[in-house]
Tab-separated table of C-alpha atoms in Angstrom:
chain	number	residue	atom	x	y	z
Z	1	MET	CA	-6.924	7.908	-0.740
Z	2	THR	CA	-5.769	10.697	-3.061
Z	3	MET	CA	-4.184	13.671	-1.590
Z	4	PRO	CA	-5.307	17.001	-3.014
Z	5	ALA	CA	-2.992	18.586	-5.560
Z	6	THR	CA	-2.875	21.710	-3.239
Z	7	ASP	CA	-1.478	19.689	-0.444
Z	8	LEU	CA	1.207	18.108	-2.689
Z	9	ALA	CA	2.195	21.603	-4.058
Z	10	ALA	CA	2.582	22.797	-0.520
Z	11	ALA	CA	4.796	20.019	0.396
Z	12	GLU	CA	7.046	20.323	-2.781
Z	13	THR	CA	9.505	22.800	-1.137
Z	14	ASP	CA	9.782	20.846	2.030
Z	15	LEU	CA	10.571	17.631	0.298
Z	16	VAL	CA	13.230	19.324	-2.028
Z	17	THR	CA	14.867	20.990	1.042
Z	18	ALA	CA	14.890	17.841	2.945
Z	19	ALA	CA	16.613	15.980	0.080
Z	20	ARG	CA	19.162	18.565	-0.271
Z	21	ALA	CA	20.031	18.512	3.501
Z	22	ALA	CA	20.483	14.796	3.383
Z	23	LEU	CA	22.887	15.218	0.353
Z	24	ARG	CA	24.897	17.749	2.118
Z	25	ALA	CA	25.122	15.616	5.260
Z	26	GLY	CA	25.672	12.370	3.548
Z	27	GLY	CA	26.942	12.829	-0.047
Z	28	ASP	CA	30.406	12.247	-0.935
Z	29	GLY	CA	30.581	12.966	-4.653
Z	30	ASN	CA	31.353	9.364	-5.419
Z	31	ILE	CA	29.002	6.512	-4.208
Z	32	HIS	CA	26.310	8.736	-2.621
Z	33	THR	CA	25.569	11.401	-5.241
Z	34	VAL	CA	21.725	11.528	-5.171
Z	35	ALA	CA	19.292	12.063	-2.296
Z	36	ALA	CA	15.395	11.469	-2.344
Z	37	ALA	CA	12.764	12.438	-0.091
Z	38	VAL	CA	9.262	10.936	0.246
Z	39	LEU	CA	6.054	12.318	1.657
Z	40	ASP	CA	3.782	9.667	3.242
Z	41	GLU	CA	0.188	9.518	3.970
Z	42	HIS	CA	0.784	10.883	7.489
Z	43	GLY	CA	2.548	13.898	6.276
Z	44	ARG	CA	6.016	12.652	7.305
Z	45	ILE	CA	8.992	13.055	5.216
Z	46	HIS	CA	11.567	10.360	4.801
Z	47	VAL	CA	14.994	10.797	3.152
Z	48	SER	CA	17.581	8.605	1.769
Z	49	LEU	CA	20.852	8.514	-0.358
Z	50	ASN	CA	21.641	6.292	-3.453
Z	51	LEU	CA	24.206	3.514	-3.156
Z	52	TYR	CA	26.048	3.497	-6.479
Z	53	HIS	CA	27.835	0.242	-7.546
Z	54	PHE	CA	28.716	-1.021	-10.970
Z	55	THR	CA	26.523	-4.102	-10.474
Z	56	GLY	CA	23.644	-1.729	-10.255
Z	57	GLY	CA	23.324	-0.316	-6.867
Z	58	PRO	CA	19.878	1.114	-5.631
Z	59	CYS	CA	18.686	4.539	-6.648
Z	60	ALA	CA	17.839	6.975	-3.936
Z	61	GLU	CA	14.062	6.864	-4.745
Z	62	LEU	CA	14.095	3.095	-4.093
Z	63	VAL	CA	15.952	3.465	-0.906
Z	64	ALA	CA	13.641	6.117	0.309
Z	65	LEU	CA	10.652	3.984	-0.360
Z	66	ALA	CA	12.187	1.308	1.839
Z	67	VAL	CA	13.094	3.787	4.591
Z	68	ALA	CA	9.472	5.117	4.540
Z	69	ARG	CA	8.111	1.554	4.872
Z	70	THR	CA	10.366	0.767	7.762
Z	71	ALA	CA	9.028	3.833	9.538
Z	72	GLY	CA	5.362	2.627	9.024
Z	73	ALA	CA	4.434	4.333	5.732
Z	74	ARG	CA	2.051	2.337	3.620
Z	75	ALA	CA	0.950	4.833	0.942
Z	76	PRO	CA	3.665	7.227	-0.214
Z	77	ARG	CA	2.200	10.265	-1.762
Z	78	LEU	CA	5.020	12.475	-3.182
Z	79	ILE	CA	8.654	11.754	-3.985
Z	80	VAL	CA	11.586	13.818	-5.316
Z	81	ALA	CA	15.300	13.079	-6.183
Z	82	VAL	CA	18.019	15.758	-6.055
Z	83	GLY	CA	21.508	15.434	-7.506
Z	84	ASP	CA	24.756	16.733	-6.163
Z	85	ALA	CA	27.125	19.251	-7.938
Z	86	GLY	CA	24.285	21.562	-8.542
Z	87	ARG	CA	22.138	19.345	-10.661
Z	88	GLY	CA	19.019	19.998	-8.699
Z	89	VAL	CA	15.849	18.024	-9.011
Z	90	LEU	CA	16.298	14.888	-11.014
Z	91	ALA	CA	13.703	12.857	-13.039
Z	92	PRO	CA	13.469	9.187	-12.020
Z	93	CYS	CA	15.198	6.703	-14.285
Z	94	GLY	CA	13.097	4.026	-16.173
Z	95	ARG	CA	13.603	1.384	-13.553
Z	96	ASP	CA	12.240	3.609	-10.843
Z	97	ARG	CA	9.336	4.800	-12.815
Z	98	GLN	CA	8.372	1.109	-13.325
Z	99	VAL	CA	8.767	0.404	-9.659
Z	100	LEU	CA	6.618	3.333	-8.607
Z	101	ALA	CA	4.047	2.687	-10.941
Z	102	ASP	CA	3.875	-1.161	-9.949
Z	103	TYR	CA	3.897	-0.657	-6.148
Z	104	HIS	CA	2.506	2.928	-5.657
Z	105	PRO	CA	0.429	3.698	-8.617
Z	106	GLY	CA	-1.145	6.683	-6.739
Z	107	ILE	CA	2.069	8.545	-6.082
Z	108	HIS	CA	3.178	11.680	-7.630
Z	109	VAL	CA	6.719	12.728	-8.632
Z	110	ILE	CA	8.511	16.038	-8.658
Z	111	VAL	CA	10.201	16.460	-11.874
Z	112	PRO	CA	12.339	19.092	-13.651
Z	113	THR	CA	11.153	20.982	-16.719
Z	114	VAL	CA	12.499	23.863	-18.706
Z	115	GLU	CA	10.070	26.003	-16.781
Z	116	GLY	CA	11.033	24.684	-13.283
Z	117	THR	CA	9.839	21.810	-11.341
Z	118	ARG	CA	6.442	20.232	-11.665
Z	119	ILE	CA	4.473	17.598	-9.930
Z	120	GLU	CA	3.382	14.618	-12.069
Z	121	PRO	CA	1.352	11.447	-11.321
Z	122	ILE	CA	3.516	8.453	-11.816
Z	123	ALA	CA	1.036	7.380	-14.633
Z	124	GLY	CA	1.995	10.497	-16.630
Z	125	LEU	CA	5.634	9.551	-16.504
Z	126	LEU	CA	5.047	6.074	-17.798
Z	127	PRO	CA	2.096	6.202	-20.025
Z	128	HIS	CA	0.553	2.835	-21.423
Z	129	THR	CA	2.688	0.824	-19.123
Z	130	TYR	CA	2.178	-2.688	-18.365
Z	131	GLN	CA	0.369	-2.593	-14.979
Z	132	TRP	CA	1.784	-5.227	-12.777
Z	133	GLU	CA	-0.658	-4.634	-9.922
Z	134	ARG	CA	-3.715	-5.359	-12.181
Z	135	GLN	CA	-2.311	-8.753	-13.182
Z	136	GLN	CA	-2.028	-9.978	-9.635
Z	137	MET	CA	-4.864	-11.939	-8.140
Z	138	GLN	CA	-5.887	-10.342	-4.830
Z	139	ARG	CA	-5.843	-12.850	-1.927
Z	140	LEU	CA	-8.365	-12.937	0.990
Z	141	ARG	CA	-6.694	-14.896	3.755
Z	142	PHE	CA	-8.437	-16.924	6.476
Z	143	ARG	CA	-7.312	-19.182	9.255
Z	144	THR	CA	-7.771	-22.774	8.293
Z	145	ALA	CA	-10.619	-23.266	10.902
Z	146	HIS	CA	-12.793	-21.291	8.599
Z	147	LEU	CA	-12.436	-23.565	5.714
Z	148	PRO	CA	-15.334	-25.843	6.434
Z	149	ALA	CA	-17.902	-22.991	6.840
Z	150	VAL	CA	-16.784	-21.169	3.691
Z	151	ARG	CA	-16.972	-24.383	1.638
Z	152	ALA	CA	-20.363	-25.187	3.055
Z	153	GLY	CA	-21.570	-21.640	2.286
Z	154	ARG	CA	-22.099	-20.785	6.032
Z	155	LYS	CA	-19.552	-18.057	5.880
Z	156	ARG	CA	-19.613	-15.420	3.276
Z	157	VAL	CA	-18.706	-12.204	5.522
Z	158	THR	CA	-15.333	-11.248	6.970
Z	159	MET	CA	-14.258	-8.159	8.818
Z	160	ARG	CA	-10.917	-6.724	8.140
Z	161	PHE	CA	-8.684	-3.963	9.600
Z	162	ASN	CA	-5.871	-2.329	7.507
Z	163	ASP	CA	-6.128	-5.262	4.903
Z	164	PRO	CA	-7.263	-3.448	1.743
Z	165	VAL	CA	-9.231	-5.494	-0.736
Z	166	GLN	CA	-11.455	-4.411	-3.685
Z	167	VAL	CA	-14.692	-5.771	-5.477
Z	168	GLY	CA	-13.611	-8.413	-8.072
Z	169	PRO	CA	-11.936	-11.775	-8.504
Z	170	ALA	CA	-10.034	-12.994	-5.354
Z	171	LEU	CA	-8.165	-16.195	-4.170
Z	172	LEU	CA	-9.433	-17.342	-0.846
Z	173	VAL	CA	-6.310	-18.676	0.898
Z	174	PHE	CA	-6.610	-20.724	4.032
Z	175	GLU	CA	-3.288	-20.583	5.886
Z	176	ALA	CA	-1.997	-24.075	7.144
Z	177	ASP	CA	1.092	-26.346	6.580
Z	178	ASP	CA	-0.572	-27.294	3.307
Z	179	GLU	CA	-2.196	-24.241	2.231
Z	180	VAL	CA	-5.597	-24.524	0.478
Z	181	SER	CA	-6.753	-21.933	-2.047
Z	182	LEU	CA	-10.386	-21.557	-3.407
Z	183	PRO	CA	-11.309	-19.246	-6.389
Z	184	GLY	CA	-13.786	-16.731	-5.510
Z	185	ARG	CA	-14.811	-12.992	-5.755
Z	186	ILE	CA	-15.316	-10.057	-3.382
Z	187	ILE	CA	-18.876	-8.853	-3.836
Z	188	SER	CA	-18.881	-5.690	-1.724
Z	189	THR	CA	-16.732	-3.878	0.798
Z	190	VAL	CA	-18.198	-1.454	3.442
Z	191	ALA	CA	-16.046	0.678	5.809
Z	192	LYS	CA	-17.536	1.256	9.136
Z	193	PRO	CA	-16.445	2.290	12.606
Z	194	ILE	CA	-16.489	-0.566	14.962
Z	195	ALA	CA	-19.059	1.365	17.066
Z	196	GLY	CA	-21.365	1.406	14.136
Z	197	ILE	CA	-21.566	-2.322	13.505
Z	198	THR	CA	-25.084	-3.699	14.070
Z	199	ASP	CA	-25.935	-7.014	15.695
Z	200	ASP	CA	-27.210	-8.312	12.236
Z	201	GLU	CA	-23.789	-7.518	10.637
Z	202	ALA	CA	-21.911	-8.982	13.456
Z	203	ARG	CA	-23.911	-12.306	13.332
Z	204	GLU	CA	-23.206	-12.386	9.678
Z	205	ASP	CA	-19.531	-12.941	10.574
Z	206	GLY	CA	-20.233	-15.498	13.344
Z	207	PHE	CA	-20.178	-13.072	16.271
Z	208	PRO	CA	-23.117	-13.442	18.765
Z	209	SER	CA	-23.601	-9.633	19.009
Z	210	ALA	CA	-22.057	-6.269	17.975
Z	211	ALA	CA	-20.517	-6.107	21.420
Z	212	ALA	CA	-18.487	-9.279	20.762
Z	213	VAL	CA	-16.922	-7.894	17.557
Z	214	LEU	CA	-14.035	-5.877	19.084
Z	215	PRO	CA	-12.801	-8.507	21.404
Z	216	GLY	CA	-13.214	-11.145	18.830
Z	217	LEU	CA	-11.237	-9.292	16.171
Z	218	ARG	CA	-8.399	-8.474	18.726
Z	219	ASP	CA	-7.644	-12.153	18.335
Z	220	TYR	CA	-6.527	-11.243	14.750
Z	221	TYR	CA	-5.529	-7.675	15.491
Z	222	PRO	CA	-4.300	-7.258	18.894
Z	223	ASP	CA	-3.969	-3.351	18.728
Z	224	LEU	CA	-7.471	-2.894	17.506
Z	225	GLN	CA	-9.185	0.042	19.168
Z	226	ALA	CA	-12.822	0.808	19.538
Z	227	SER	CA	-12.386	3.954	17.420
Z	228	ASP	CA	-10.683	2.135	14.570
Z	229	GLU	CA	-12.678	1.654	11.272
Z	230	ILE	CA	-12.879	-1.871	9.856
Z	231	VAL	CA	-14.093	-3.079	6.405
Z	232	ILE	CA	-17.055	-5.594	6.197
Z	233	VAL	CA	-16.162	-7.789	3.090
Z	234	ARG	CA	-18.766	-9.898	1.558
Z	235	PHE	CA	-17.454	-12.592	-0.916
Z	236	ASP	CA	-18.403	-15.719	-2.717
Z	237	VAL	CA	-16.860	-18.884	-3.783
Z	238	ASP	CA	-16.738	-19.698	-7.680
Z	239	GLY	CA	-18.104	-22.975	-8.766
């Protein structure tokens, strides 16, 4: 999901203010000299400090991403770094740009310019970069009990919750002591609320009826609620 530019602009001041506050509270002018703030997909702000070390201690931006992840964020939207001693907003270093582009290609960054700060997509700060994410084969994971049905062609649908996949090549991975993988591809993905699943769709995934989907999926996702949206994934096996 892409956050509208107007929403990002509205959050810019709050992020810079939060980073400056973190720097005032924890900066020491020596080891901790930069603070970062990141806005997540829920509108929450997470802050951090850098940890300088001559061996290459982590920058504040990378620490902020980890802090956000710990708090439950999965799709950071906007990030900024602020330096001490009046340096103001700082542009991310080359390593941080590559990390942001690899792990969060949809994120935007607040950067300094001669005309003031500006919000830029990470792709704009690292044009023509090697895109690590595109080189990774996505994995569709199953319990090993499904392997016979998939191999025999009886199972070609799976329902997923908070397990993002996209149409294209995929490795079908069956988790066991000796992991088994089959080359395949995802044919389609359809997001639907659980209440909107039909009996036919339920039977495609091996459920006797739509009413059995929620209790059945809770075996995989214990916190799943009737109001949640799942994704119906149709796949095939190559060869």
